[in-house]
Coordinates of C-alpha atoms in Angstrom, one line a residue:
M1 CA -4.5 6.3 -24.5
D2 CA -1.7 7.7 -23.4
V3 CA 1.3 4.6 -22.3
K4 CA 4.4 6.2 -21.9
K5 CA 3.0 8.8 -20.3
A6 CA 1.2 5.6 -18.1
L7 CA 4.8 4.8 -17.4
K8 CA 6.0 8.2 -16.5
Y9 CA 3.5 8.4 -14.0
M10 CA 3.8 5.5 -12.4
V11 CA 7.5 5.6 -12.3
L12 CA 7.1 8.9 -10.2
S13 CA 4.1 6.9 -8.6
T14 CA 6.0 3.8 -7.2
L15 CA 9.0 5.9 -6.4
G16 CA 7.4 8.3 -4.5
F17 CA 6.5 5.7 -2.2
A18 CA 9.7 3.8 -2.4
C19 CA 10.7 6.4 -0.9
M20 CA 7.9 7.1 2.1
N21 CA 9.1 2.6 2.7
A22 CA 12.3 3.8 3.3
T23 CA 11.9 6.7 5.2
V24 CA 10.0 4.9 7.6
K25 CA 13.1 2.1 7.4
Y26 CA 15.1 5.3 8.7
L27 CA 12.2 6.2 10.9
E28 CA 13.2 3.3 13.2
E29 CA 13.5 4.9 17.1
V30 CA 10.1 7.1 15.8
S31 CA 6.8 5.1 17.3
S32 CA 4.8 3.7 14.1
Y33 CA 2.4 5.0 15.9
Q34 CA 3.1 8.3 15.4
I35 CA 4.7 7.4 11.7
V36 CA 1.0 7.4 11.1
F37 CA -0.1 10.1 12.6
F38 CA 2.8 12.5 10.9
R39 CA 2.3 10.9 7.7
S40 CA -1.6 11.7 7.2
L41 CA -1.1 14.9 8.6
G42 CA 0.8 15.6 5.7
S43 CA -1.1 14.1 3.2
L44 CA -4.0 15.8 4.7
F45 CA -2.4 19.4 4.1
F46 CA -3.0 18.1 0.2
T47 CA -6.7 16.6 0.3
F48 CA -8.2 19.3 2.5
G49 CA -6.8 21.6 -0.5
F50 CA -8.1 19.8 -3.4
L51 CA -11.5 19.2 -1.3
L52 CA -11.7 23.3 -0.2
K53 CA -10.6 24.2 -4.0
N54 CA -12.9 22.5 -6.2
K55 CA -15.9 22.8 -4.4
I56 CA -16.1 19.2 -3.6
P57 CA -18.1 18.3 0.2
I58 CA -15.8 16.8 2.7
I59 CA -18.5 14.4 4.2
G60 CA -19.7 11.9 1.7
K61 CA -23.0 11.0 0.9
H62 CA -22.4 6.9 1.9
N63 CA -20.8 7.8 5.6
G64 CA -20.5 3.9 6.6
L65 CA -18.5 2.5 4.5
L66 CA -15.9 5.8 4.1
I67 CA -16.2 4.8 7.9
L68 CA -15.3 1.1 7.9
R69 CA -12.7 2.1 5.0
S70 CA -10.7 4.1 6.6
L71 CA -10.7 1.9 9.9
A72 CA -9.4 -1.0 7.6
G73 CA -6.8 1.4 5.6
A74 CA -5.6 3.1 9.2
S75 CA -5.4 0.0 10.5
S76 CA -3.3 -1.5 7.6
M77 CA -1.0 1.3 7.2
L78 CA -0.2 0.7 11.1
L79 CA 0.4 -3.1 10.6
F80 CA 2.5 -2.4 7.7
F81 CA 4.7 0.5 9.4
M82 CA 5.0 -1.2 12.6
S83 CA 6.4 -4.7 10.3
V84 CA 9.3 -2.8 9.0
K85 CA 11.0 -2.3 12.0
Y86 CA 11.4 -6.1 11.5
L87 CA 11.3 -6.9 8.1
S88 CA 13.7 -5.7 4.8
I89 CA 11.2 -2.9 3.5
G90 CA 11.7 -4.8 0.5
S91 CA 10.4 -7.9 1.2
A92 CA 7.4 -6.4 3.5
V93 CA 6.4 -4.3 0.9
S94 CA 6.0 -7.7 -1.6
L95 CA 4.0 -9.3 1.2
R96 CA 1.7 -6.0 1.5
Y97 CA 1.2 -6.7 -2.7
T98 CA -0.4 -10.4 -1.8
A99 CA -3.5 -8.4 -0.8
P100 CA -5.2 -8.9 -3.7
I101 CA -5.1 -12.3 -3.1
F102 CA -7.7 -11.6 0.8
A103 CA -9.4 -8.8 -1.2
A104 CA -10.6 -12.3 -4.2
I105 CA -11.5 -14.5 -1.6
L106 CA -13.5 -11.8 0.6
A107 CA -15.5 -10.5 -3.0
V108 CA -16.2 -14.1 -3.1
F109 CA -18.5 -14.0 0.1
I110 CA -19.5 -9.8 0.4
L111 CA -19.7 -8.9 -3.3
R112 CA -20.2 -13.1 -4.7
E113 CA -17.7 -12.4 -7.5
K114 CA -16.6 -14.8 -9.0
V115 CA -12.9 -15.7 -9.0
K116 CA -11.8 -17.8 -12.3
P117 CA -9.8 -21.8 -12.0
L118 CA -6.5 -19.8 -13.3
Q119 CA -6.6 -16.6 -11.4
W120 CA -6.7 -19.3 -8.5
L121 CA -3.8 -21.0 -9.4
F122 CA -2.0 -17.7 -10.4
F123 CA -2.9 -16.8 -6.7
L124 CA -0.7 -20.3 -5.8
V125 CA 1.9 -19.1 -7.5
S126 CA 2.3 -16.1 -5.5
F127 CA 1.5 -17.9 -2.2
F128 CA 4.2 -19.9 -2.6
G129 CA 6.3 -16.9 -3.3
V130 CA 5.9 -16.5 0.4
I131 CA 6.3 -20.2 1.7
V132 CA 9.4 -19.6 -0.4
L133 CA 10.1 -16.2 1.7
K134 CA 10.1 -17.2 5.0
G135 CA 10.6 -21.2 4.2
F136 CA 13.9 -20.3 3.1
D137 CA 15.0 -17.6 5.3
K138 CA 15.4 -18.3 9.0
H139 CA 16.1 -14.9 9.4
M140 CA 13.2 -13.4 8.6
N141 CA 11.0 -11.8 11.7
S142 CA 8.2 -14.4 12.4
Y143 CA 6.3 -11.3 14.3
G144 CA 7.2 -9.0 11.4
L145 CA 5.5 -11.5 8.7
L146 CA 2.4 -11.5 10.6
L147 CA 2.1 -8.0 11.1
V148 CA 2.7 -7.5 7.2
I149 CA -0.4 -11.0 6.4
I150 CA -2.8 -8.9 8.3
A151 CA -1.8 -5.5 7.1
A152 CA -2.3 -7.5 3.4
V153 CA -5.8 -8.5 4.6
L154 CA -6.9 -5.3 5.6
S155 CA -5.6 -3.7 2.5
G156 CA -7.4 -6.8 0.6
L157 CA -10.6 -5.9 2.4
V158 CA -10.1 -2.3 1.6
Y159 CA -9.8 -3.2 -2.0
V160 CA -13.7 -4.9 -1.7
I161 CA -15.3 -2.2 0.6
I162 CA -14.0 0.8 -2.3
S163 CA -15.6 -1.7 -4.8
K164 CA -19.3 -1.6 -2.7
I165 CA -18.9 1.9 -2.5
G166 CA -18.4 2.4 -5.7
K167 CA -18.1 6.2 -8.6
R168 CA -20.8 7.3 -5.8
E169 CA -18.5 9.0 -4.0
H170 CA -15.5 10.9 -4.9
P171 CA -11.5 9.6 -4.7
A172 CA -10.3 12.4 -3.1
V173 CA -13.3 12.1 -0.3
I174 CA -12.0 8.6 0.7
V175 CA -8.6 9.3 0.6
N176 CA -9.7 12.7 3.4
Y177 CA -11.6 10.2 5.5
F178 CA -8.7 7.5 5.8
M179 CA -6.4 9.9 6.3
V180 CA -8.2 12.3 8.3
T181 CA -8.6 8.6 10.4
A182 CA -5.5 7.1 10.2
M183 CA -4.3 10.8 11.2
I184 CA -6.6 10.5 15.2
L185 CA -5.9 6.8 15.3
G186 CA -2.1 7.3 15.1
G187 CA -2.6 10.7 17.7
V188 CA -5.1 8.5 20.6
L189 CA -2.3 5.5 19.7
S190 CA 0.6 8.0 20.6
I191 CA -0.3 10.0 23.1
N192 CA 1.2 7.6 26.2
S193 CA 3.8 6.9 24.2
W194 CA 4.7 9.9 22.7
V195 CA 8.4 10.5 22.1
T196 CA 9.6 13.7 20.7
P197 CA 11.8 13.3 17.7
K198 CA 15.7 14.5 17.0
P199 CA 16.1 17.9 15.5
A200 CA 17.3 15.6 12.1
E201 CA 13.9 13.5 12.3
W202 CA 11.4 16.5 11.8
P203 CA 12.5 16.9 8.1
F204 CA 12.2 13.0 7.3
L205 CA 8.2 13.3 9.4
L206 CA 7.3 15.6 7.4
S207 CA 8.0 14.4 4.0
L208 CA 6.3 10.9 4.9
G209 CA 3.2 13.4 3.6
I210 CA 4.4 13.7 0.4
F211 CA 6.3 10.7 -0.1
G212 CA 2.5 9.5 0.3
Y213 CA 0.6 12.1 -1.5
I214 CA 2.9 12.2 -4.9
G215 CA 2.5 8.2 -5.0
Q216 CA -1.5 8.5 -4.6
I217 CA -2.0 11.6 -7.5
Y218 CA 0.5 10.0 -9.9
M219 CA -0.7 7.4 -9.8
T220 CA -4.7 8.6 -10.0
K221 CA -3.1 10.3 -13.0
A222 CA -1.5 6.4 -14.5
F223 CA -5.2 4.7 -14.3
Q224 CA -6.7 8.0 -15.8
A225 CA -3.6 7.8 -18.6
A226 CA -3.8 4.1 -19.8
S227 CA -6.2 0.9 -19.6
T228 CA -6.0 -0.6 -16.1
N229 CA -4.6 -4.1 -17.8
I230 CA -1.6 -1.6 -18.8
V231 CA -1.3 -0.1 -15.8
A232 CA -1.4 -2.3 -12.9
P233 CA 1.4 -5.0 -12.4
L234 CA 3.9 -1.5 -13.2
K235 CA 2.7 -1.0 -9.3
Y236 CA 4.9 -3.3 -8.6
I237 CA 7.6 -1.8 -9.5
E238 CA 7.6 -0.8 -6.2
V239 CA 8.9 -3.2 -4.6
V240 CA 12.3 -3.3 -7.5
F241 CA 12.7 1.0 -5.9
T242 CA 12.4 -0.2 -2.5
A243 CA 14.6 -3.2 -2.2
T244 CA 16.6 -1.0 -4.6
L245 CA 16.9 1.3 -1.3
G246 CA 17.1 -1.3 0.8
V247 CA 20.2 -2.3 -0.1
M248 CA 22.3 0.9 -0.8
L249 CA 21.0 3.0 2.0
F250 CA 20.1 0.2 4.7
Q251 CA 22.7 -3.1 3.5
E252 CA 19.8 -5.1 3.7
V253 CA 21.1 -8.3 1.8
Y254 CA 18.9 -10.3 0.0
T255 CA 19.4 -13.9 -1.1
V256 CA 18.6 -15.9 -4.1
W257 CA 15.5 -17.2 -2.5
N258 CA 14.5 -13.7 -1.0
L259 CA 14.7 -12.6 -4.4
L260 CA 13.1 -16.2 -5.7
G261 CA 10.1 -15.8 -2.9
I262 CA 9.9 -11.5 -4.0
A263 CA 9.7 -12.9 -8.0
L264 CA 7.1 -14.9 -7.9
I265 CA 5.0 -13.3 -5.4
I266 CA 5.0 -10.5 -8.1
G267 CA 4.3 -12.8 -10.9
G268 CA 1.6 -14.8 -9.3
L269 CA -0.1 -11.1 -8.7
V270 CA 0.5 -9.1 -12.5
L271 CA -0.7 -12.5 -14.1
N272 CA -3.6 -12.4 -12.0
V273 CA -4.4 -8.7 -13.3
W274 CA -3.6 -9.3 -16.8
Y275 CA -6.2 -12.4 -17.1
K276 CA -8.4 -10.7 -15.2
S277 CA -8.5 -7.2 -18.2
K278 CA -7.9 -10.0 -20.6
Y279 CA -10.6 -12.0 -20.0
N280 CA -13.1 -11.1 -17.2
N281 CA -14.0 -8.1 -19.2

């Protein structure tokens, strides 16, 4: 176990995702459908290359679950990108991270998993953070909030489906299915609303897949370098990086209540990861 290496990898991963989030925010005039299309297309260059290079079969064995995971993931991605157009990127990312709460609830019914009382308390802390974030921010867009919460629910479903798949499929196959589905979804939905990007927007559109791939690959490396209870809480560094970019690049303003809400959301989730990894194993 190499904690320093895991920390380095996770910092690179969260920075990659934060840059992707900021790029989506910058492309406000570009349709969310097109953003999903280009983000997926860019990542497919890497995933297909990896599968072909390592001679891994592109078609998995559990196609039903793979397709269901891909549809849920692609829909979640689309709704999150749409929400960024209405919310500050720091708040949107924080709210998206409520996904583990919905994953835990869904896992109770689908996977018959048990959630201990203290874990529900931690989830309640995070949910209270959502209330603080919205309740004390009169300027927070309700439509954007609805979009990102639905995105979080679908993301929670993704976690459950991946748990269902387990180690029966190679991670690259799962990601590849996701990117193909997202590309098709984004492409089809863009047909009637396609707007040719401006010359200055093309580099940003093409960078989406690169940032997304950097985030994915280094996150995987981090989990391989150290135990989950050490690495998982580090994922929330993405919120710090994203909010910082929001302030620096888009002059976003975060009130004390915004910061308290974000802190409660992330704090409750980090405590849950710590507790689950320490007492549920």
